[in-house]
């Protein structure tokens, strides 16, 4: 340039900020800190990092974040998922399971006039079926259970 201005050159590749070449290297940054040193600088510990990772994974799975839980349930066979009841809360392959419970049978009286032990164990009929995942509930089932 003939105007006497200062020429500004971009930095050379490989000489960026924070890049080091290890001990004795010419990078100017010295050796890289170990993970333990980095955690100490941040004021945290490996236990805290592990606990945070486990907690965030649990929250993501229970909230079905990005459909991850539904994808995991779809990957498992139905014989594994149905007994757990997870498919009543999270859609599996586009469907949710609805469990309808009937009224318990009337208790039978024993020889002493009190309900027998077999009748006090609960009972009642139970059936389950699949509805599309975007349905909130089956209204005809809700009306039948209310009556």
mmCIF file of N, CA, C and O in Angstrom, residues 6-77:
data_model
loop_
_atom_site.group_PDB
_atom_site.id
_atom_site.type_symbol
_atom_site.label_atom_id
_atom_site.label_comp_id
_atom_site.label_asym_id
_atom_site.label_seq_id
_atom_site.Cartn_x
_atom_site.Cartn_y
_atom_site.Cartn_z
ATOM 1 N N UNK A 6 -1.846 0.573 8.014
ATOM 2 C CA UNK A 6 -1.362 -0.628 8.683
ATOM 3 C C UNK A 6 -2.105 -1.820 8.120
ATOM 4 O O UNK A 6 -3.329 -1.813 8.021
ATOM 5 N N UNK A 7 -1.359 -2.817 7.734
ATOM 6 C CA UNK A 7 -1.974 -4.017 7.185
ATOM 7 C C UNK A 7 -2.257 -5.000 8.321
ATOM 8 O O UNK A 7 -1.384 -5.329 9.113
ATOM 9 N N UNK A 8 -3.510 -5.473 8.399
ATOM 10 C CA UNK A 8 -3.905 -6.424 9.435
ATOM 11 C C UNK A 8 -4.012 -7.793 8.796
ATOM 12 O O UNK A 8 -4.743 -7.990 7.829
ATOM 13 N N UNK A 9 -3.283 -8.756 9.345
ATOM 14 C CA UNK A 9 -3.296 -10.113 8.822
ATOM 15 C C UNK A 9 -4.123 -10.998 9.748
ATOM 16 O O UNK A 9 -4.026 -10.871 10.968
ATOM 17 N N UNK A 10 -4.907 -11.915 9.172
ATOM 18 C CA UNK A 10 -5.646 -12.856 10.033
ATOM 19 C C UNK A 10 -4.675 -13.813 10.698
ATOM 20 O O UNK A 10 -3.578 -14.059 10.170
ATOM 21 N N UNK A 11 -5.055 -14.357 11.863
ATOM 22 C CA UNK A 11 -4.146 -15.290 12.537
ATOM 23 C C UNK A 11 -3.963 -16.557 11.701
ATOM 24 O O UNK A 11 -4.844 -16.953 10.951
ATOM 25 N N UNK A 12 -2.806 -17.151 11.846
ATOM 26 C CA UNK A 12 -2.515 -18.382 11.110
ATOM 27 C C UNK A 12 -3.329 -19.532 11.665
ATOM 28 O O UNK A 12 -3.688 -19.559 12.840
ATOM 29 N N UNK A 13 -3.650 -20.487 10.807
ATOM 30 C CA UNK A 13 -4.415 -21.651 11.247
ATOM 31 C C UNK A 13 -3.574 -22.438 12.236
ATOM 32 O O UNK A 13 -2.394 -22.672 12.034
ATOM 33 N N UNK A 14 -4.220 -22.866 13.322
ATOM 34 C CA UNK A 14 -3.496 -23.636 14.333
ATOM 35 C C UNK A 14 -2.934 -22.785 15.447
ATOM 36 O O UNK A 14 -2.328 -23.300 16.368
ATOM 37 N N UNK A 15 -3.152 -21.475 15.394
ATOM 38 C CA UNK A 15 -2.634 -20.636 16.465
ATOM 39 C C UNK A 15 -3.788 -19.956 17.199
ATOM 40 O O UNK A 15 -3.657 -18.851 17.674
ATOM 41 N N UNK A 16 -4.939 -20.668 17.289
ATOM 42 C CA UNK A 16 -6.109 -20.091 17.936
ATOM 43 C C UNK A 16 -5.956 -20.015 19.442
ATOM 44 O O UNK A 16 -5.078 -20.624 20.044
ATOM 45 N N UNK A 17 -6.842 -19.276 20.035
ATOM 46 C CA UNK A 17 -6.823 -19.095 21.483
ATOM 47 C C UNK A 17 -7.215 -20.406 22.141
ATOM 48 O O UNK A 17 -8.171 -21.055 21.742
ATOM 49 N N UNK A 18 -6.486 -20.795 23.160
ATOM 50 C CA UNK A 18 -6.802 -21.997 23.909
ATOM 51 C C UNK A 18 -6.182 -23.256 23.349
ATOM 52 O O UNK A 18 -6.287 -24.307 23.939
ATOM 53 N N UNK A 19 -5.551 -23.183 22.199
ATOM 54 C CA UNK A 19 -4.909 -24.368 21.644
ATOM 55 C C UNK A 19 -3.511 -24.472 22.214
ATOM 56 O O UNK A 19 -2.765 -23.506 22.240
ATOM 57 N N UNK A 20 -3.202 -25.663 22.691
ATOM 58 C CA UNK A 20 -1.872 -25.883 23.244
ATOM 59 C C UNK A 20 -1.265 -27.105 22.594
ATOM 60 O O UNK A 20 -1.958 -27.938 22.035
ATOM 61 N N UNK A 21 -0.007 -27.217 22.718
ATOM 62 C CA UNK A 21 0.690 -28.351 22.126
ATOM 63 C C UNK A 21 1.271 -29.262 23.181
ATOM 64 O O UNK A 21 2.120 -30.083 22.911
ATOM 65 N N UNK A 22 0.858 -29.117 24.414
ATOM 66 C CA UNK A 22 1.361 -29.993 25.461
ATOM 67 C C UNK A 22 2.610 -29.424 26.092
ATOM 68 O O UNK A 22 3.038 -28.307 25.813
ATOM 69 N N UNK A 23 3.266 -30.213 26.958
ATOM 70 C CA UNK A 23 4.447 -29.728 27.666
ATOM 71 C C UNK A 23 5.583 -29.432 26.699
ATOM 72 O O UNK A 23 5.891 -30.233 25.825
ATOM 73 N N UNK A 24 6.162 -28.271 26.858
ATOM 74 C CA UNK A 24 7.318 -27.892 26.058
ATOM 75 C C UNK A 24 6.973 -27.465 24.651
ATOM 76 O O UNK A 24 7.848 -27.166 23.869
ATOM 77 N N UNK A 25 5.694 -27.431 24.306
ATOM 78 C CA UNK A 25 5.300 -27.049 22.954
ATOM 79 C C UNK A 25 5.368 -25.557 22.780
ATOM 80 O O UNK A 25 5.464 -24.785 23.725
ATOM 81 N N UNK A 26 5.286 -25.133 21.537
ATOM 82 C CA UNK A 26 5.378 -23.719 21.262
ATOM 83 C C UNK A 26 4.029 -23.035 21.206
ATOM 84 O O UNK A 26 3.930 -21.935 20.728
ATOM 85 N N UNK A 27 2.965 -23.672 21.688
ATOM 86 C CA UNK A 27 1.632 -23.093 21.626
ATOM 87 C C UNK A 27 1.436 -21.952 22.588
ATOM 88 O O UNK A 27 0.504 -21.186 22.465
ATOM 89 N N UNK A 28 2.257 -21.839 23.593
ATOM 90 C CA UNK A 28 2.171 -20.730 24.519
ATOM 91 C C UNK A 28 1.199 -20.959 25.663
ATOM 92 O O UNK A 28 1.159 -20.188 26.591
ATOM 93 N N UNK A 29 0.409 -21.995 25.631
ATOM 94 C CA UNK A 29 -0.579 -22.199 26.683
ATOM 95 C C UNK A 29 -0.139 -23.159 27.752
ATOM 96 O O UNK A 29 -0.777 -23.285 28.777
ATOM 97 N N UNK A 30 0.929 -23.868 27.561
ATOM 98 C CA UNK A 30 1.388 -24.838 28.541
ATOM 99 C C UNK A 30 0.580 -26.120 28.431
ATOM 100 O O UNK A 30 -0.185 -26.317 27.499
ATOM 101 N N UNK A 31 0.730 -27.015 29.397
ATOM 102 C CA UNK A 31 0.016 -28.295 29.344
ATOM 103 C C UNK A 31 -1.485 -28.114 29.592
ATOM 104 O O UNK A 31 -1.909 -27.190 30.277
ATOM 105 N N UNK A 32 -2.252 -28.997 29.000
ATOM 106 C CA UNK A 32 -3.707 -28.932 29.209
ATOM 107 C C UNK A 32 -4.050 -29.429 30.603
ATOM 108 O O UNK A 32 -3.446 -30.381 31.087
ATOM 109 N N UNK A 33 -5.048 -28.812 31.243
ATOM 110 C CA UNK A 33 -5.428 -29.273 32.584
ATOM 111 C C UNK A 33 -6.153 -30.619 32.502
ATOM 112 O O UNK A 33 -6.832 -30.920 31.528
ATOM 113 N N UNK A 34 -6.005 -31.400 33.539
ATOM 114 C CA UNK A 34 -6.697 -32.690 33.608
ATOM 115 C C UNK A 34 -8.168 -32.445 33.927
ATOM 116 O O UNK A 34 -8.543 -31.365 34.403
ATOM 117 N N UNK A 35 -9.025 -33.440 33.695
ATOM 118 C CA UNK A 35 -10.442 -33.260 34.051
ATOM 119 C C UNK A 35 -10.648 -32.930 35.525
ATOM 120 O O UNK A 35 -11.522 -32.131 35.875
ATOM 121 N N UNK A 36 -9.850 -33.535 36.400
ATOM 122 C CA UNK A 36 -9.979 -33.228 37.831
ATOM 123 C C UNK A 36 -9.637 -31.769 38.121
ATOM 124 O O UNK A 36 -10.304 -31.118 38.932
ATOM 125 N N UNK A 37 -8.597 -31.263 37.456
ATOM 126 C CA UNK A 37 -8.230 -29.861 37.654
ATOM 127 C C UNK A 37 -9.323 -28.937 37.109
ATOM 128 O O UNK A 37 -9.620 -27.903 37.713
ATOM 129 N N UNK A 38 -9.906 -29.309 35.973
ATOM 130 C CA UNK A 38 -10.976 -28.472 35.408
ATOM 131 C C UNK A 38 -12.190 -28.439 36.327
ATOM 132 O O UNK A 38 -12.797 -27.380 36.527
ATOM 133 N N UNK A 39 -12.550 -29.589 36.920
ATOM 134 C CA UNK A 39 -13.681 -29.614 37.843
ATOM 135 C C UNK A 39 -13.379 -28.805 39.093
ATOM 136 O O UNK A 39 -14.254 -28.140 39.637
ATOM 137 N N UNK A 40 -12.136 -28.857 39.563
ATOM 138 C CA UNK A 40 -11.756 -28.067 40.732
ATOM 139 C C UNK A 40 -11.853 -26.576 40.427
ATOM 140 O O UNK A 40 -12.283 -25.784 41.270
ATOM 141 N N UNK A 41 -11.472 -26.182 39.195
ATOM 142 C CA UNK A 41 -11.578 -24.771 38.812
ATOM 143 C C UNK A 41 -13.041 -24.323 38.746
ATOM 144 O O UNK A 41 -13.349 -23.172 39.029
ATOM 145 N N UNK A 42 -13.925 -25.226 38.361
ATOM 146 C CA UNK A 42 -15.352 -24.889 38.281
ATOM 147 C C UNK A 42 -16.048 -25.031 39.628
ATOM 148 O O UNK A 42 -17.214 -24.674 39.767
ATOM 149 N N UNK A 43 -15.375 -25.591 40.595
ATOM 150 C CA UNK A 43 -15.958 -25.751 41.917
ATOM 151 C C UNK A 43 -16.943 -26.905 41.984
ATOM 152 O O UNK A 43 -17.941 -26.826 42.711
ATOM 153 N N UNK A 44 -16.720 -27.972 41.247
ATOM 154 C CA UNK A 44 -17.621 -29.114 41.260
ATOM 155 C C UNK A 44 -16.818 -30.391 41.496
ATOM 156 O O UNK A 44 -15.601 -30.351 41.637
ATOM 157 N N UNK A 45 -17.516 -31.514 41.560
ATOM 158 C CA UNK A 45 -16.858 -32.792 41.809
ATOM 159 C C UNK A 45 -17.410 -33.841 40.848
ATOM 160 O O UNK A 45 -18.484 -33.652 40.269
ATOM 161 N N UNK A 46 -16.708 -34.958 40.674
ATOM 162 C CA UNK A 46 -17.227 -36.016 39.798
ATOM 163 C C UNK A 46 -18.576 -36.548 40.273
ATOM 164 O O UNK A 46 -19.435 -36.896 39.473
ATOM 165 N N UNK A 47 -18.771 -36.612 41.575
ATOM 166 C CA UNK A 47 -20.046 -37.094 42.115
ATOM 167 C C UNK A 47 -21.192 -36.171 41.700
ATOM 168 O O UNK A 47 -22.267 -36.630 41.331
ATOM 169 N N UNK A 48 -20.967 -34.874 41.742
ATOM 170 C CA UNK A 48 -22.002 -33.916 41.355
ATOM 171 C C UNK A 48 -22.310 -34.027 39.864
ATOM 172 O O UNK A 48 -23.470 -33.966 39.461
ATOM 173 N N UNK A 49 -21.296 -34.206 39.039
ATOM 174 C CA UNK A 49 -21.497 -34.361 37.598
ATOM 175 C C UNK A 49 -22.288 -35.641 37.323
ATOM 176 O O UNK A 49 -23.231 -35.642 36.530
ATOM 177 N N UNK A 50 -21.922 -36.748 37.989
ATOM 178 C CA UNK A 50 -22.618 -38.018 37.813
ATOM 179 C C UNK A 50 -24.073 -37.905 38.264
ATOM 180 O O UNK A 50 -24.987 -38.352 37.569
ATOM 181 N N UNK A 51 -24.314 -37.293 39.415
ATOM 182 C CA UNK A 51 -25.678 -37.129 39.923
ATOM 183 C C UNK A 51 -26.511 -36.268 38.973
ATOM 184 O O UNK A 51 -27.675 -36.575 38.713
ATOM 185 N N UNK A 52 -25.934 -35.214 38.448
ATOM 186 C CA UNK A 52 -26.651 -34.355 37.505
ATOM 187 C C UNK A 52 -26.998 -35.105 36.225
ATOM 188 O O UNK A 52 -28.091 -34.952 35.677
ATOM 189 N N UNK A 53 -26.074 -35.920 35.749
ATOM 190 C CA UNK A 53 -26.329 -36.688 34.524
ATOM 191 C C UNK A 53 -27.445 -37.707 34.742
ATOM 192 O O UNK A 53 -28.340 -37.865 33.895
ATOM 193 N N UNK A 54 -27.443 -38.387 35.873
ATOM 194 C CA UNK A 54 -28.487 -39.370 36.181
ATOM 195 C C UNK A 54 -29.833 -38.670 36.348
ATOM 196 O O UNK A 54 -30.857 -39.130 35.821
ATOM 197 N N UNK A 55 -29.859 -37.548 37.055
ATOM 198 C CA UNK A 55 -31.114 -36.829 37.268
ATOM 199 C C UNK A 55 -31.688 -36.296 35.963
ATOM 200 O O UNK A 55 -32.898 -36.413 35.709
ATOM 201 N N UNK A 56 -30.843 -35.733 35.125
ATOM 202 C CA UNK A 56 -31.346 -35.196 33.859
ATOM 203 C C UNK A 56 -31.825 -36.310 32.933
ATOM 204 O O UNK A 56 -32.809 -36.139 32.207
ATOM 205 N N UNK A 57 -31.175 -37.468 32.961
ATOM 206 C CA UNK A 57 -31.639 -38.608 32.168
ATOM 207 C C UNK A 57 -32.987 -39.090 32.668
ATOM 208 O O UNK A 57 -33.887 -39.392 31.872
ATOM 209 N N UNK A 58 -33.155 -39.159 33.972
ATOM 210 C CA UNK A 58 -34.444 -39.573 34.550
ATOM 211 C C UNK A 58 -35.563 -38.610 34.199
ATOM 212 O O UNK A 58 -36.682 -39.030 33.865
ATOM 213 N N UNK A 59 -35.284 -37.325 34.253
ATOM 214 C CA UNK A 59 -36.299 -36.323 33.907
ATOM 215 C C UNK A 59 -36.652 -36.418 32.427
ATOM 216 O O UNK A 59 -37.821 -36.362 32.054
ATOM 217 N N UNK A 60 -35.650 -36.596 31.582
ATOM 218 C CA UNK A 60 -35.901 -36.687 30.139
ATOM 219 C C UNK A 60 -36.739 -37.915 29.808
ATOM 220 O O UNK A 60 -37.653 -37.855 28.979
ATOM 221 N N UNK A 61 -36.462 -39.043 30.457
ATOM 222 C CA UNK A 61 -37.232 -40.257 30.191
ATOM 223 C C UNK A 61 -38.651 -40.156 30.736
ATOM 224 O O UNK A 61 -39.609 -40.573 30.085
ATOM 225 N N UNK A 62 -38.812 -39.603 31.934
ATOM 226 C CA UNK A 62 -40.159 -39.516 32.504
ATOM 227 C C UNK A 62 -41.012 -38.473 31.792
ATOM 228 O O UNK A 62 -42.234 -38.580 31.790
ATOM 229 N N UNK A 63 -40.395 -37.489 31.169
ATOM 230 C CA UNK A 63 -41.145 -36.481 30.426
ATOM 231 C C UNK A 63 -41.300 -36.845 28.954
ATOM 232 O O UNK A 63 -41.896 -36.091 28.197
ATOM 233 N N UNK A 64 -40.754 -37.998 28.552
ATOM 234 C CA UNK A 64 -40.797 -38.440 27.153
ATOM 235 C C UNK A 64 -40.225 -37.357 26.235
ATOM 236 O O UNK A 64 -40.773 -37.066 25.177
ATOM 237 N N UNK A 65 -39.114 -36.775 26.658
ATOM 238 C CA UNK A 65 -38.477 -35.693 25.920
ATOM 239 C C UNK A 65 -38.060 -36.178 24.537
ATOM 240 O O UNK A 65 -37.338 -37.168 24.411
ATOM 241 N N UNK A 66 -38.513 -35.488 23.508
ATOM 242 C CA UNK A 66 -38.240 -35.812 22.111
ATOM 243 C C UNK A 66 -38.705 -37.222 21.734
ATOM 244 O O UNK A 66 -38.202 -37.813 20.792
ATOM 245 N N UNK A 67 -39.641 -37.792 22.502
ATOM 246 C CA UNK A 67 -40.181 -39.112 22.179
ATOM 247 C C UNK A 67 -39.236 -40.261 22.464
ATOM 248 O O UNK A 67 -39.421 -41.363 21.956
ATOM 249 N N UNK A 68 -38.228 -40.023 23.309
ATOM 250 C CA UNK A 68 -37.236 -41.055 23.584
ATOM 251 C C UNK A 68 -37.868 -42.252 24.294
ATOM 252 O O UNK A 68 -37.616 -43.404 23.935
ATOM 253 N N UNK A 69 -38.701 -41.996 25.285
ATOM 254 C CA UNK A 69 -39.312 -43.089 26.034
ATOM 255 C C UNK A 69 -40.229 -43.911 25.141
ATOM 256 O O UNK A 69 -40.222 -45.143 25.205
ATOM 257 N N UNK A 70 -41.005 -43.257 24.296
ATOM 258 C CA UNK A 70 -41.869 -43.985 23.364
ATOM 259 C C UNK A 70 -41.049 -44.844 22.417
ATOM 260 O O UNK A 70 -41.420 -45.980 22.116
ATOM 261 N N UNK A 71 -39.921 -44.328 21.958
ATOM 262 C CA UNK A 71 -39.055 -45.106 21.064
ATOM 263 C C UNK A 71 -38.482 -46.323 21.773
ATOM 264 O O UNK A 71 -38.408 -47.410 21.192
ATOM 265 N N UNK A 72 -38.077 -46.150 23.032
ATOM 266 C CA UNK A 72 -37.558 -47.289 23.796
ATOM 267 C C UNK A 72 -38.641 -48.339 24.018
ATOM 268 O O UNK A 72 -38.383 -49.539 23.909
ATOM 269 N N UNK A 73 -39.854 -47.902 24.337
ATOM 270 C CA UNK A 73 -40.949 -48.856 24.542
ATOM 271 C C UNK A 73 -41.307 -49.573 23.249
ATOM 272 O O UNK A 73 -41.672 -50.751 23.272
ATOM 273 N N UNK A 74 -41.227 -48.887 22.119
ATOM 274 C CA UNK A 74 -41.519 -49.513 20.834
ATOM 275 C C UNK A 74 -40.468 -50.574 20.499
ATOM 276 O O UNK A 74 -40.792 -51.593 19.891
ATOM 277 N N UNK A 75 -39.237 -50.347 20.918
ATOM 278 C CA UNK A 75 -38.165 -51.296 20.630
ATOM 279 C C UNK A 75 -38.309 -52.580 21.452
ATOM 280 O O UNK A 75 -37.819 -53.632 21.042
ATOM 281 N N UNK A 76 -38.985 -52.516 22.586
ATOM 282 C CA UNK A 76 -39.164 -53.697 23.428
ATOM 283 C C UNK A 76 -40.372 -54.500 22.973
ATOM 284 O O UNK A 76 -41.344 -53.938 22.464
ATOM 285 N N UNK A 77 -40.363 -55.821 23.176
ATOM 286 C CA UNK A 77 -41.543 -56.627 22.810
ATOM 287 C C UNK A 77 -42.727 -56.305 23.717
ATOM 288 O O UNK A 77 -42.564 -55.900 24.873
#
